[in-house]
PDB file of C-alpha atoms in Angstrom:
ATOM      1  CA  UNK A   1      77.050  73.698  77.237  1.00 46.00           C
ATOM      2  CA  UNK A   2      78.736  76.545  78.982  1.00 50.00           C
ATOM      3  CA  UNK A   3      82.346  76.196  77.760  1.00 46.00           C
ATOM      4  CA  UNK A   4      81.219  77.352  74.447  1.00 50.00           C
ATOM      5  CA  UNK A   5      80.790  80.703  75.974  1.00 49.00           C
ATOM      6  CA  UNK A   6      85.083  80.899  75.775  1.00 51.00           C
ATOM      7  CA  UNK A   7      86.605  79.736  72.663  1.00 67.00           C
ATOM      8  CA  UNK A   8      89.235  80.315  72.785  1.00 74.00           C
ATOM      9  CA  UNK A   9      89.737  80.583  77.027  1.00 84.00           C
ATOM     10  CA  UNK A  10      90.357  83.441  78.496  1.00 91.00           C
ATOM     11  CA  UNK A  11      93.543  83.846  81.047  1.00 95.00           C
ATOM     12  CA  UNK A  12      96.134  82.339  78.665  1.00 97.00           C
ATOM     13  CA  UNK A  13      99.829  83.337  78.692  1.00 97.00           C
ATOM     14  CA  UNK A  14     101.483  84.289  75.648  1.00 95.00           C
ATOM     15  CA  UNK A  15     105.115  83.102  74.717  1.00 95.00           C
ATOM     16  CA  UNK A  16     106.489  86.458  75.298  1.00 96.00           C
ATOM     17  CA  UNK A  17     105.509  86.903  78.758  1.00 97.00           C
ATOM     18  CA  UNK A  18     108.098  86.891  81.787  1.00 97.00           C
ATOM     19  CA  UNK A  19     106.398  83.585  83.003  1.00 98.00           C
ATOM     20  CA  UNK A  20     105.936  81.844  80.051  1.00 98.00           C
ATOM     21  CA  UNK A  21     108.801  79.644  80.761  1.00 98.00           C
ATOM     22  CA  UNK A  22     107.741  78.952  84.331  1.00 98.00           C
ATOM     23  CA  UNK A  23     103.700  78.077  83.086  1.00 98.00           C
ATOM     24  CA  UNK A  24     105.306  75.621  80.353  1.00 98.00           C
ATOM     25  CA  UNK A  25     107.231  73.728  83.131  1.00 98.00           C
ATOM     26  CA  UNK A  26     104.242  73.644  85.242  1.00 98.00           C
ATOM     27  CA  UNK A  27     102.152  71.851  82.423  1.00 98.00           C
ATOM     28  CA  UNK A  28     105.183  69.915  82.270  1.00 98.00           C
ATOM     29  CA  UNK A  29     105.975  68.473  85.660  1.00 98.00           C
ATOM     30  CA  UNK A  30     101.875  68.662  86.856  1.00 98.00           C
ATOM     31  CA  UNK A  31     100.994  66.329  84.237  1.00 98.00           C
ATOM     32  CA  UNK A  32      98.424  64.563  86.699  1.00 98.00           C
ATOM     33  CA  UNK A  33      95.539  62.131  85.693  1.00 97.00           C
ATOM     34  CA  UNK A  34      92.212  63.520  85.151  1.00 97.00           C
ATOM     35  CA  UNK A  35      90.572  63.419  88.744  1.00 95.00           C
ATOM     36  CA  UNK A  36      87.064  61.407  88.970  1.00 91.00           C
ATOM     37  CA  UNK A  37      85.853  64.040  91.219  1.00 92.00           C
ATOM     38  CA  UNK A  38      85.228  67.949  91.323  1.00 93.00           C
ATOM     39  CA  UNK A  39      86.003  67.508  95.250  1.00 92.00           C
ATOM     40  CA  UNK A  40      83.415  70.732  96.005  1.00 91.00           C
ATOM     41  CA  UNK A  41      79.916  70.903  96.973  1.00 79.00           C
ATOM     42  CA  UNK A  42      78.076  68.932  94.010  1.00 78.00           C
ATOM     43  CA  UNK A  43      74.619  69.504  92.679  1.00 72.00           C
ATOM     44  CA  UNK A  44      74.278  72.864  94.663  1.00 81.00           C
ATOM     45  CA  UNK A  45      77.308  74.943  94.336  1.00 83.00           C
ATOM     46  CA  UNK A  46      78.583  75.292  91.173  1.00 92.00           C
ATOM     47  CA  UNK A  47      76.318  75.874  87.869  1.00 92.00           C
ATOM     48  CA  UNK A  48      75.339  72.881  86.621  1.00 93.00           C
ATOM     49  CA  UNK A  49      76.466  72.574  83.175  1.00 95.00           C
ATOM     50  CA  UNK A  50      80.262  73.907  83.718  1.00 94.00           C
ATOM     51  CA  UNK A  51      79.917  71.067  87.007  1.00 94.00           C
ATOM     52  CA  UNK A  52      78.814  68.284  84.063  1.00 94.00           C
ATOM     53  CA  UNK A  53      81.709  69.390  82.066  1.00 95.00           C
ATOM     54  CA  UNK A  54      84.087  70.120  84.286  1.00 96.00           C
ATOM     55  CA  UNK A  55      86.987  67.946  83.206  1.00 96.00           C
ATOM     56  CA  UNK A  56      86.345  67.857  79.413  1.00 96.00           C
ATOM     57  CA  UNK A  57      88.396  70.136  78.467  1.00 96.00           C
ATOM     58  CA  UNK A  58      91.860  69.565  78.395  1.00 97.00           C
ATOM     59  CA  UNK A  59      93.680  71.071  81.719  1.00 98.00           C
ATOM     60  CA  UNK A  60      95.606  74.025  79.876  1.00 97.00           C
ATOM     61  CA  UNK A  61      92.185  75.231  78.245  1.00 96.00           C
ATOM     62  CA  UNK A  62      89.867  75.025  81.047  1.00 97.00           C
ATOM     63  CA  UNK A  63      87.939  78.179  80.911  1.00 96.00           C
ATOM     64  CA  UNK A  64      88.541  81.187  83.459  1.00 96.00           C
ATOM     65  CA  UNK A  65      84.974  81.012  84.623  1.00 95.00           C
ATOM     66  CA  UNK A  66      85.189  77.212  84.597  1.00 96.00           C
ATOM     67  CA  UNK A  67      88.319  77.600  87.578  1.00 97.00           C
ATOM     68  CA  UNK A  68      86.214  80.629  89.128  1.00 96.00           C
ATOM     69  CA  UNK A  69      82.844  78.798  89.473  1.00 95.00           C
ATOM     70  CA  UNK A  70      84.837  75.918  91.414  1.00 96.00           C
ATOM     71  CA  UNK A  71      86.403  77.934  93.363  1.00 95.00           C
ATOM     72  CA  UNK A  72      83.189  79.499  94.350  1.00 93.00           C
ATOM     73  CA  UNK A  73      81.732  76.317  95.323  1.00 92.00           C
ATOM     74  CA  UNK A  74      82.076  75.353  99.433  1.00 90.00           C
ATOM     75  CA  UNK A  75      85.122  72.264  99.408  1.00 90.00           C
ATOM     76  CA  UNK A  76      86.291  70.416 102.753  1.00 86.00           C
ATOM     77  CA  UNK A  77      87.593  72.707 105.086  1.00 85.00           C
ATOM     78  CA  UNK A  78      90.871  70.073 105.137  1.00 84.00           C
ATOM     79  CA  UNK A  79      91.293  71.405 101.460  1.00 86.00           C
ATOM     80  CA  UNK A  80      91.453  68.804  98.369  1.00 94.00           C
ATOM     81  CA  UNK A  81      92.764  65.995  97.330  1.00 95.00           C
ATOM     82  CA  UNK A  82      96.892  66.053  96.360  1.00 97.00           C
ATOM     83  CA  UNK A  83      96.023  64.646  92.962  1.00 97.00           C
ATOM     84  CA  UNK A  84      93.305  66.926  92.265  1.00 97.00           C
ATOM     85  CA  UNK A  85      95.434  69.668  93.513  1.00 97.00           C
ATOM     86  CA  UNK A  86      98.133  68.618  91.706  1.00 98.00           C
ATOM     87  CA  UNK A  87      95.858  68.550  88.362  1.00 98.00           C
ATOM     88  CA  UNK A  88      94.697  71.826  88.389  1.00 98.00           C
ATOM     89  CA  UNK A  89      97.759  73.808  89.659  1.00 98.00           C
ATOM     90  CA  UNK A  90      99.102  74.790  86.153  1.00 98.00           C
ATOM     91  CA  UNK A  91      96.013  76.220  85.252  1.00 98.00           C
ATOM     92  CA  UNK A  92      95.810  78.153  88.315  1.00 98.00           C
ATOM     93  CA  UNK A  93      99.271  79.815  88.416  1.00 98.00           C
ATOM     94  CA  UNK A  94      98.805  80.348  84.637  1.00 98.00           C
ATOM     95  CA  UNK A  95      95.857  82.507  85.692  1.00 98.00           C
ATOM     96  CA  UNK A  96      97.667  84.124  88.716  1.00 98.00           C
ATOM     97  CA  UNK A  97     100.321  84.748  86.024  1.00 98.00           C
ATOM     98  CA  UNK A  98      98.487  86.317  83.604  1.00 97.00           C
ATOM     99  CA  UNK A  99      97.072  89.178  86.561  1.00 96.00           C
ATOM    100  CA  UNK A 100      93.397  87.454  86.722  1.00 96.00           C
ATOM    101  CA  UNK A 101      91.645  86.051  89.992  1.00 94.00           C
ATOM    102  CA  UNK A 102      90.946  82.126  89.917  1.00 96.00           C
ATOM    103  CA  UNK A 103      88.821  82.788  93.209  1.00 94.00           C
ATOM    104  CA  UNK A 104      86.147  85.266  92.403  1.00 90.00           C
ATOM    105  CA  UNK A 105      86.063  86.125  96.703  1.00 91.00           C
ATOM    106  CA  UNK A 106      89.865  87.304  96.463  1.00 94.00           C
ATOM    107  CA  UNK A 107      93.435  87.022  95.215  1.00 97.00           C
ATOM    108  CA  UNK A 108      94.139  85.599  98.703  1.00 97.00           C
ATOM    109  CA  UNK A 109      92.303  82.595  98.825  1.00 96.00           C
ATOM    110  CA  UNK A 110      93.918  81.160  95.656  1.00 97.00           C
ATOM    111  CA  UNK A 111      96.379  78.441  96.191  1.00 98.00           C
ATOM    112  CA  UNK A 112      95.034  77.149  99.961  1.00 95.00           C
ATOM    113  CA  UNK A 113      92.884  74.216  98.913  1.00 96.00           C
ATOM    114  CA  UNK A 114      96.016  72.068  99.383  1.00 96.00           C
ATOM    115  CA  UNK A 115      99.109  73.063 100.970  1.00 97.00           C
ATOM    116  CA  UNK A 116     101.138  74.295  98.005  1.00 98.00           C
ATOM    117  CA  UNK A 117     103.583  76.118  99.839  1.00 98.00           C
ATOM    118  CA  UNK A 118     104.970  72.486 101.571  1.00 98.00           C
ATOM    119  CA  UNK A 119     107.546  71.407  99.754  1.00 98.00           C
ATOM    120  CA  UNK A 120     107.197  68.064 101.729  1.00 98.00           C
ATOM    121  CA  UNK A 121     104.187  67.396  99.587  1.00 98.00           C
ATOM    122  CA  UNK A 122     105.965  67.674  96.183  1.00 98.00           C
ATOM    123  CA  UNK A 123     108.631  66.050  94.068  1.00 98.00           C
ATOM    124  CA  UNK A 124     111.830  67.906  93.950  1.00 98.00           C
ATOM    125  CA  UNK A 125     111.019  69.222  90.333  1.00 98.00           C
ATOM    126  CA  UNK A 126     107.413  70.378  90.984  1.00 98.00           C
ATOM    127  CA  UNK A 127     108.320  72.171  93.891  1.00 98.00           C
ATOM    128  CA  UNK A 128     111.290  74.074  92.133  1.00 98.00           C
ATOM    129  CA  UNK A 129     108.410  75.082  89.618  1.00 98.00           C
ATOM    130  CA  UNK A 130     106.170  76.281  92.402  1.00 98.00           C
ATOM    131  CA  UNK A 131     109.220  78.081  94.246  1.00 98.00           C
ATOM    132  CA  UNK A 132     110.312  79.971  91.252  1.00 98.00           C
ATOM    133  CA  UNK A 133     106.718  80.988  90.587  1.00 98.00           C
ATOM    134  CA  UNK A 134     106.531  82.067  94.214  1.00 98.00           C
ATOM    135  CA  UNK A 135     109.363  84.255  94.018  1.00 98.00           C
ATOM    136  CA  UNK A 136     108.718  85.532  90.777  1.00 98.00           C
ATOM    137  CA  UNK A 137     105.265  86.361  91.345  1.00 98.00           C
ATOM    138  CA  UNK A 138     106.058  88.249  94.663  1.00 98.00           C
ATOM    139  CA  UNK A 139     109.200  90.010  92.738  1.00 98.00           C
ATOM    140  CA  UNK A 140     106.529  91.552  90.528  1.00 98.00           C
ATOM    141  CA  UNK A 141     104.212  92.243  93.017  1.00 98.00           C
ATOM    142  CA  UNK A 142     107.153  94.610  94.452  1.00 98.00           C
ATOM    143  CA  UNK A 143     107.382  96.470  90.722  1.00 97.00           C
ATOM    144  CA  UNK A 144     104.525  97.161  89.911  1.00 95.00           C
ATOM    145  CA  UNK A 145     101.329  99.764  89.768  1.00 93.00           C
ATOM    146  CA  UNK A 146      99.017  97.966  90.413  1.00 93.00           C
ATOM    147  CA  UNK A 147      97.778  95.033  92.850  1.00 93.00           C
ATOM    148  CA  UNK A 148      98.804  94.871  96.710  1.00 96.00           C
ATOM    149  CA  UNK A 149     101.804  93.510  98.705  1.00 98.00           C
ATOM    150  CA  UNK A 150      99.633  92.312 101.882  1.00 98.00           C
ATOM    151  CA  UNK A 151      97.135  90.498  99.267  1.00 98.00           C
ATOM    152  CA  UNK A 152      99.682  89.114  97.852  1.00 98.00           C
ATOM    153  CA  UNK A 153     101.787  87.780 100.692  1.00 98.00           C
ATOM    154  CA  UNK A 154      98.793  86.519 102.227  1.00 98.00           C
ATOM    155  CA  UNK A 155      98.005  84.384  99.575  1.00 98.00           C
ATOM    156  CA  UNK A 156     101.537  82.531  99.479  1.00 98.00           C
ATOM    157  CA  UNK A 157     100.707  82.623 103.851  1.00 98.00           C
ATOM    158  CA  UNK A 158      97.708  80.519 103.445  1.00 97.00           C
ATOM    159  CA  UNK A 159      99.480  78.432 100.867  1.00 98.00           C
ATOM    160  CA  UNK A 160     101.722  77.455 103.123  1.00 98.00           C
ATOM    161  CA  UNK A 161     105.024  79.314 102.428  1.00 98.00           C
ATOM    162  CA  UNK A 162     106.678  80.300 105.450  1.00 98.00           C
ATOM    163  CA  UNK A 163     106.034  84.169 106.507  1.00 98.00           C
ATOM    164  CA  UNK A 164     109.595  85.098 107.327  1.00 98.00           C
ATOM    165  CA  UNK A 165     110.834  83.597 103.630  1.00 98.00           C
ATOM    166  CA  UNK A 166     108.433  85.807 102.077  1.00 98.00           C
ATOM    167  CA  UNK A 167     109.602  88.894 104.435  1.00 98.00           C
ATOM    168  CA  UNK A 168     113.105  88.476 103.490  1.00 98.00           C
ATOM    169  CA  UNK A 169     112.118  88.715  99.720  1.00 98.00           C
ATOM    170  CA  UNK A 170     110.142  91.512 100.206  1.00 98.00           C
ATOM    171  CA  UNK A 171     113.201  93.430 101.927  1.00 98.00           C
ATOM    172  CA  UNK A 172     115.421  92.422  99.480  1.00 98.00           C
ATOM    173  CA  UNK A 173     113.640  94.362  96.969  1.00 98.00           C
ATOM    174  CA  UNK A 174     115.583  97.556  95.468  1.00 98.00           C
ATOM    175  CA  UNK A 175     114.634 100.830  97.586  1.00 98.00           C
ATOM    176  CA  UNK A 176     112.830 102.478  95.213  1.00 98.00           C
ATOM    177  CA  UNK A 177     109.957  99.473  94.849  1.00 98.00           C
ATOM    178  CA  UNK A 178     109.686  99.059  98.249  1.00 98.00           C
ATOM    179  CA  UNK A 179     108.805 102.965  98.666  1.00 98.00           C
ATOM    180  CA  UNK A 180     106.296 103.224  95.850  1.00 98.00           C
ATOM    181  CA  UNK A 181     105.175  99.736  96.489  1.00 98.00           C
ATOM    182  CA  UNK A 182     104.392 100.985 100.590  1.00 97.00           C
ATOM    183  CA  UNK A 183     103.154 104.618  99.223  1.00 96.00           C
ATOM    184  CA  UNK A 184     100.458 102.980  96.706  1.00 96.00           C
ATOM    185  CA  UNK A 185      99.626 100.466  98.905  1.00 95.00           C
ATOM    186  CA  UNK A 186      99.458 102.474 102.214  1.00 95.00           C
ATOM    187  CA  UNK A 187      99.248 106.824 101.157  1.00 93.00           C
ATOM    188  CA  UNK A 188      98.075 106.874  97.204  1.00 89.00           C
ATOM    189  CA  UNK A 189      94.628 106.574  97.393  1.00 82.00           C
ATOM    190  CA  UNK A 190      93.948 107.956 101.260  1.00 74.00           C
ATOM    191  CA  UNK A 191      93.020 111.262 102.170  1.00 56.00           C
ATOM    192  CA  UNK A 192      95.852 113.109 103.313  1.00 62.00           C
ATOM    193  CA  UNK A 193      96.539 112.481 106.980  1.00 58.00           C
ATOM    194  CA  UNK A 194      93.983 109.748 107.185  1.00 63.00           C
ATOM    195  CA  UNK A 195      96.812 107.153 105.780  1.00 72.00           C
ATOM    196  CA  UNK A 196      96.722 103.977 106.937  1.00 85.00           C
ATOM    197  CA  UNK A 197      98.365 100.286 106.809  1.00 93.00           C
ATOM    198  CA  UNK A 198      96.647  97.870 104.620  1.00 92.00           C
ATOM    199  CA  UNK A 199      95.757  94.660 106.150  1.00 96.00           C
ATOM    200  CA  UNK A 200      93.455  91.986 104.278  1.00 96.00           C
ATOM    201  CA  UNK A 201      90.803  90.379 106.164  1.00 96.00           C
ATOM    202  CA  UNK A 202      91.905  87.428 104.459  1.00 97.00           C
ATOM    203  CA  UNK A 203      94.603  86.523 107.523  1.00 97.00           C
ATOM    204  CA  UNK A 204      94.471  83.632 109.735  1.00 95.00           C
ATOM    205  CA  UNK A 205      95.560  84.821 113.755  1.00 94.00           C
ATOM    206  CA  UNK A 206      98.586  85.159 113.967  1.00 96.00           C
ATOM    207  CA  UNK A 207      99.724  85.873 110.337  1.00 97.00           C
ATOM    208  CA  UNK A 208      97.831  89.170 109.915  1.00 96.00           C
ATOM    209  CA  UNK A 209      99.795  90.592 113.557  1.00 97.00           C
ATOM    210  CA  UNK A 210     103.085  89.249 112.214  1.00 97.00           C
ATOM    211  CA  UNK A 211     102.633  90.637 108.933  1.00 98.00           C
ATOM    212  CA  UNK A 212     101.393  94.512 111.059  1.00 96.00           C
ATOM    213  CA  UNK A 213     104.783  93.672 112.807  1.00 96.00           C
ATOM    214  CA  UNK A 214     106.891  93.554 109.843  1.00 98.00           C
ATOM    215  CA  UNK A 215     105.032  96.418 108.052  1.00 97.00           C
ATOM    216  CA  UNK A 216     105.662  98.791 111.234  1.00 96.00           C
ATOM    217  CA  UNK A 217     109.243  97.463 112.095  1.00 97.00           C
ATOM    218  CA  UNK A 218     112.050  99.770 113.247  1.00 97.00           C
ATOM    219  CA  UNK A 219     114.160  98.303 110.831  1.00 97.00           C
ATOM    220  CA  UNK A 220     111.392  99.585 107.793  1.00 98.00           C
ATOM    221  CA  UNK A 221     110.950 102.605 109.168  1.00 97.00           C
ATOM    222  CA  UNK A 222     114.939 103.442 109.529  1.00 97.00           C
ATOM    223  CA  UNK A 223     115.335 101.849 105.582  1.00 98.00           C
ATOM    224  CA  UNK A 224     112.885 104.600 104.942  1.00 98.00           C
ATOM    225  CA  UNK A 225     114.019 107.394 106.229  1.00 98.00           C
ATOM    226  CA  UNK A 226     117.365 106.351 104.891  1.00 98.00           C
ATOM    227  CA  UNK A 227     116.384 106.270 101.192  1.00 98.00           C
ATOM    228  CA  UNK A 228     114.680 109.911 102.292  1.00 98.00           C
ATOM    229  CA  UNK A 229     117.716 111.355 103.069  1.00 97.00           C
ATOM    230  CA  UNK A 230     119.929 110.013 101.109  1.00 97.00           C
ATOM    231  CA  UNK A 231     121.766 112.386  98.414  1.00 95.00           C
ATOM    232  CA  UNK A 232     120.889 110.816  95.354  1.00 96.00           C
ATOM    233  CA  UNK A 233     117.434 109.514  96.188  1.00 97.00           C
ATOM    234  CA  UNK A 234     115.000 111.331  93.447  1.00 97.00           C
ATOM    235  CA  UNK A 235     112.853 114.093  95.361  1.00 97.00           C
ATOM    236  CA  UNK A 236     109.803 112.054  94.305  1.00 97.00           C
ATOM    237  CA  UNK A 237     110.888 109.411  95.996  1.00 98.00           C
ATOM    238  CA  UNK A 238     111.975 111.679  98.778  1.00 98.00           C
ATOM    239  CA  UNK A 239     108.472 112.805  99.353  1.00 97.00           C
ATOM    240  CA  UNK A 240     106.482 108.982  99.360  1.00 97.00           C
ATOM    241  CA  UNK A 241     109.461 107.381 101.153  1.00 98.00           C
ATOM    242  CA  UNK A 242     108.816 109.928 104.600  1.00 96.00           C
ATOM    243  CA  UNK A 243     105.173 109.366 103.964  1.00 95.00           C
ATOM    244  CA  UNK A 244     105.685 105.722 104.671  1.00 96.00           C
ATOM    245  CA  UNK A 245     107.614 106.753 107.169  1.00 96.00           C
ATOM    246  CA  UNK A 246     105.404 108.863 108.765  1.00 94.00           C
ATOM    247  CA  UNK A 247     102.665 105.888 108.309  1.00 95.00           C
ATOM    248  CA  UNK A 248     105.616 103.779 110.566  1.00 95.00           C
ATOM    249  CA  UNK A 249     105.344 106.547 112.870  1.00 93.00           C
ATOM    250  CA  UNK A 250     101.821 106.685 113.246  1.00 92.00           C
ATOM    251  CA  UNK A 251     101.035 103.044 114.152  1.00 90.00           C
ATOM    252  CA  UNK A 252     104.187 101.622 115.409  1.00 90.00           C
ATOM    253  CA  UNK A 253     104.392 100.327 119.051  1.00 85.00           C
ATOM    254  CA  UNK A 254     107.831 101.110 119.182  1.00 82.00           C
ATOM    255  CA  UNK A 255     107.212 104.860 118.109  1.00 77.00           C
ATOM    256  CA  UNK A 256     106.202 107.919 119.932  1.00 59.00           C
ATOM    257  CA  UNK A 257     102.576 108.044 120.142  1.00 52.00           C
ATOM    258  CA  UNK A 258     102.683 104.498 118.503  1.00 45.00           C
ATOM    259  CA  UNK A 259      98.839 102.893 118.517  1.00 44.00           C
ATOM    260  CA  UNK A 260      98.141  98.895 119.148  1.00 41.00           C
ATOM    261  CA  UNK A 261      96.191  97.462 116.315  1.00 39.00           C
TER     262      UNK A 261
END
């Protein structure tokens, strides 16, 4: 069968890590029944032995490519069943957690099968689970090297979470993460002068103009040419924080030579 390909599976959080607490309260409070369907395309989509095994193994070790071969597989446009959704959840932020892609296609497309992001659709203790994950996931998003901010936010968009929530987090962030989170995202891997705003193709109309919006905002542009010129601001940061400025600049409505998207 194809699970034995992963003993022991892949995409598993260790005790130490900054989620660890979160994942164990997910197994926790998700504790659904087995489903009695996969609720995707059957006999065509997914390989057929990890489709015959699907929900032998216990929820926590369902293998990576197990989670990645169903999401692969064409499902309802409407999205999934809440108990199905509900059963496979803690696996899926567990991967999310641990920096892996349950959807093969894109980081993006991760938690839309149901609407996760409702809390209407939870109890009160599985959706305080799923709102500390959300913040905490998007909080590291902001610190980090690697990943992307747009990916990211789109994702929780999809989901469900409300777009102006998830802008407020993201400006709460301290200055210097929002610069070098922009610069990498935006300047770091562009040729000079051909910098440009990342937006996935991932959006749904009119999330991906609202997110250009936020991105190109007065109000981002002045934070960063206040952290620029401000007297204790490092001169590396100096240097990326008018780049993103000059990014503003360069695509902004509102600015001088601003272009539409």
């Amino acid at each position: 069968m194809a699970r034995k390909e992963q003993n022991p599976p892949k995409a598993k959080i260790p005790p130490d890590h900054p989620f660890s607490d979160i994942i164990s309260d997910a197994y926790r409070v998700f504790a659904y029944p087995k489903p009695s369907s996969i609720e995707v395309c059957e006999g065509c989509c997914m390989d057929a032995d990890i489709e015959a095994d699907f929900f032998t193994p216990p929820i926590a070790e369902l293998p990576l490519h197990y989670v990645q071969d169903w999401f692969f597989a064409a499902c309802d446009p409407a999205g999934i069943a809440h108990d199905t959704w509900g059963y496979l959840l803690p696996r899926i932020l567990e991967i999310l957690a641990v920096d892996e892609d349950p959807a093969s296609v894109g980081l993006e497309v991760s938690l839309n099968r149901y609407e996760t992001g409702n809390p209407k659709n939870w109890s009160p203790e599985e959706w305080q689970v799923l709102d500390r994950f959300q913040r905490a996931y998007l909080k590291r998003e902001m610190a980090r090297e690697s990943g992307c901010l747009d990916d990211t936010l789109c994702m929780f968009a999809l989901a469900g979470w409300p777009l102006e929530s998830l802008f407020e987090q993201v400006a709460a962030s301290p200055d210097t993460d929002l610069v070098l989170r922009l610069w990498r995202d935006w300047c770091a891997y562009c040729v000079p002068g051909r910098d440009s705003i990342w937006i996935t193709a991932f959006w749904n109309s009119p999330g991906n103009t609202r997110a250009f919006e936020f991105y190109t905002s007065e109000a981002m542009h002045d934070r960063m040419t206040r952290i620029a010129f401000a007297e204790d601001t490092p001169e590396d940061i100096v240097e990326k924080a008018l780049a993103v400025a000059s990014v503003i600049e360069t695509h902004a409505d509102w600015a001088m030579g601003g272009l539409s998207t």
